[in-house]
């Protein structure tokens, strides 16, 4: 079929991969940071001129990177909102990221619709500070004139696709991106314009949601542009996830997602019901504490890095001599304990050694994520394989404990630009459909990622005992807080 490209516009940079359309083999790559000034030590800005995304895209594609490319897919950071006026000009800079400014707006919106359960039933997600619908509420409350001028709402990948196509009258998005807005339901496959009005104060134009294998359009030069999607959905597509596969992502906070045939509504709000890039669903459960647990323990023990903490933890044994850490250092979302703190239990003379505390931090982090996996399992989601992502996935202490604690095969893919690869795979799908060589219901079969595969093996019973030790402490400390 030729060659295709996928670009991933993350919060900080643009990555582009050029792939063989038949096999997915990466032929060329490009990279450029976004030209956004962030002072040393300062938080990432909450407002960004979207032109910065175009500038880094142009730089990343320099040197003839896209020569011979027939189709492009776009993946971009989620939760970014680009408000446009009736003429298609930006009303204000894009609102990006978690955006703590909008925390009060999130609480307002939850109350305005009648509580968390009402939101979960309406769109499969409960508003948080980062959600686009919450940012609209913040805009209406703090910048009412800008809110009044807003006539069109786009997300980052919508806006980039629109720009690549020369700003046509038709504006498009995909199910994956739309499902994270807080005003589109993965269960019904439709917008809830009443929720936009509830947040912003008036109706606006929303992009047309097109199918996973559809093309958004073709540039004047004949380059096909696929639907595009959010980074999470693109990474899942790039990894080649299917039924029975879950992803555990180890950032400062953690997330667990899995492929499922239907949308899951969860009245507690622990499950966020997203759509994927193939026509299926991606229920997601997040924890507030993952690698930050390891970093905090490392600092407490005076260790220079996480590798040293891992080495120390490997000198202990499963169960950490009875030491249990509930890693709720920043409060927690799963279970919903926003104002709690972490707990260290099981202190005995023989357990008060640095290696046992180091091991307890790894087991606490992974048991917290296993709780999140159990939320999905409790709703009928099958988990046979767990893909473990993030730099910490390479640590020996993580790899030693994860299979037995998750109770499943663990796959640790080699680091790669999976979101960009997923965007390229989407481009190959749209190109194949347009040429009549691919079925619109079945994406191209690309080679899977190179990966380590870890089995729980004989240690499964040991892992269950460690989990039970953790669950006992959790239930004693926070009775009834967690219901998988």
Coordinates of N, CA and C in Angstrom, one line a residue, residues 256 266 268-271 284-288 326-328 332-338 340 364-379 405-406 467-468 470-484:
X256 N -5.3 2.4 34.7 CA -5.6 1.0 34.2 C -6.7 1.1 33.2
X266 N -20.7 3.7 35.6 CA -20.3 3.4 37.0 C -20.7 4.5 37.9
X268 N -20.3 5.2 40.9 CA -19.3 5.7 41.9 C -18.3 6.7 41.2
X269 N -18.3 6.6 39.9 CA -17.3 7.5 39.1 C -15.9 6.9 39.1
X270 N -15.7 5.7 39.6 CA -14.3 5.2 39.5 C -14.0 4.8 38.1
X271 N -14.9 4.4 37.3 CA -14.7 4.0 35.9 C -15.0 5.2 35.0
X284 N -11.6 3.1 31.8 CA -10.3 3.5 32.5 C -10.6 3.7 34.0
X285 N -9.7 3.2 34.8 CA -9.7 3.5 36.2 C -8.3 4.1 36.6
X286 N -8.4 5.2 37.3 CA -7.1 5.9 37.6 C -6.8 5.9 39.1
X287 N -5.6 5.9 39.5 CA -5.1 6.0 40.9 C -4.3 7.3 40.9
X288 N -4.3 8.0 42.1 CA -3.5 9.2 42.2 C -2.1 8.9 42.5
X326 N -0.2 1.5 52.4 CA -1.3 2.0 51.6 C -0.8 3.3 51.0
X327 N -0.6 3.4 49.7 CA 0.1 4.5 49.1 C -0.7 5.7 48.8
X328 N -1.6 6.1 49.7 CA -2.5 7.2 49.4 C -1.9 8.5 49.7
X332 N -6.7 9.7 47.4 CA -6.8 8.7 46.4 C -8.2 8.8 45.7
X333 N -8.2 8.3 44.4 CA -9.5 8.2 43.6 C -10.0 6.8 43.6
X334 N -9.1 5.8 43.7 CA -9.6 4.4 43.7 C -8.9 3.7 44.9
X335 N -9.5 3.6 46.0 CA -10.9 4.0 46.3 C -11.0 5.5 46.5
X336 N -12.3 6.0 46.5 CA -12.5 7.5 46.6 C -12.3 8.0 48.0
X337 N -11.0 8.4 48.2 CA -10.6 8.9 49.5 C -9.8 10.2 49.3
X338 N -10.4 11.2 48.8 CA -9.6 12.4 48.4 C -8.8 13.1 49.5
X340 N -7.6 11.6 52.4 CA -6.8 10.7 53.3 C -5.3 10.9 53.1
X364 N 2.9 -1.8 47.6 CA 1.8 -0.9 47.8 C 1.3 -0.3 46.6
X365 N 2.3 0.2 45.7 CA 1.9 0.8 44.5 C 1.2 -0.2 43.6
X366 N 1.8 -1.4 43.5 CA 1.2 -2.4 42.5 C -0.1 -3.0 43.1
X367 N -0.3 -3.1 44.4 CA -1.6 -3.5 45.0 C -2.7 -2.5 44.7
X368 N -2.3 -1.2 44.8 CA -3.3 -0.2 44.5 C -3.7 -0.2 43.0
X369 N -2.8 -0.6 42.1 CA -3.2 -0.7 40.7 C -3.9 -2.0 40.5
X370 N -3.6 -3.1 41.3 CA -4.4 -4.3 41.2 C -5.8 -4.1 41.7
X371 N -6.0 -3.2 42.7 CA -7.4 -2.8 43.1 C -8.1 -2.2 41.9
X372 N -7.4 -1.3 41.1 CA -8.0 -0.7 40.0 C -8.4 -1.7 38.9
X373 N -7.5 -2.7 38.7 CA -7.8 -3.8 37.8 C -9.0 -4.6 38.2
X374 N -9.2 -4.8 39.6 CA -10.3 -5.5 40.1 C -11.6 -4.8 39.9
X375 N -11.6 -3.4 39.8 CA -12.8 -2.7 39.5 C -13.3 -3.1 38.2
X376 N -12.4 -3.2 37.2 CA -12.8 -3.6 35.8 C -13.2 -5.1 35.8
X377 N -12.5 -5.9 36.5 CA -12.8 -7.3 36.5 C -14.2 -7.5 37.1
X378 N -14.5 -6.7 38.2 CA -15.8 -6.8 38.8 C -16.9 -6.4 37.9
X379 N -16.7 -5.8 36.8 CA -17.7 -5.4 35.9 C -17.7 -6.3 34.6
X405 N 1.1 -10.2 41.6 CA 0.1 -9.3 42.2 C -1.1 -9.0 41.3
X406 N -0.8 -9.0 40.0 CA -1.9 -8.8 39.0 C -2.6 -10.1 38.6
X467 N -1.5 -9.8 48.3 CA -2.7 -9.0 48.1 C -3.7 -9.1 49.3
X468 N -3.9 -10.2 49.8 CA -4.8 -10.4 51.0 C -4.3 -9.6 52.2
X470 N -2.5 -6.9 52.0 CA -2.8 -5.5 51.7 C -4.2 -5.2 51.9
X471 N -5.1 -6.0 51.4 CA -6.6 -5.8 51.5 C -7.0 -5.7 52.9
X472 N -6.4 -6.6 53.8 CA -6.8 -6.6 55.2 C -6.5 -5.3 55.8
X473 N -5.3 -4.7 55.5 CA -4.9 -3.4 56.1 C -5.8 -2.3 55.5
X474 N -6.1 -2.4 54.2 CA -7.0 -1.4 53.6 C -8.4 -1.4 54.2
X475 N -8.9 -2.5 54.4 CA -10.3 -2.6 55.0 C -10.3 -2.2 56.4
X476 N -9.3 -2.5 57.2 CA -9.2 -2.1 58.6 C -9.0 -0.6 58.7
X477 N -8.3 0.0 57.8 CA -8.0 1.4 57.9 C -9.1 2.2 57.3
X478 N -9.7 1.8 56.2 CA -10.8 2.5 55.5 C -11.9 1.5 55.2
X479 N -12.6 1.1 56.2 CA -13.7 0.1 56.0 C -14.8 0.5 55.1
X480 N -15.0 -0.4 54.1 CA -16.1 -0.1 53.1 C -15.8 0.9 52.1
X481 N -14.5 1.4 52.0 CA -14.3 2.5 51.1 C -14.1 1.9 49.6
X482 N -13.7 0.7 49.5 CA -13.4 0.1 48.2 C -14.4 -1.0 47.9
X483 N -15.1 -0.9 46.8 CA -16.0 -1.9 46.4 C -15.8 -2.2 44.9
X484 N -15.1 -3.3 44.6 CA -14.7 -3.6 43.3 C -16.0 -4.2 42.6

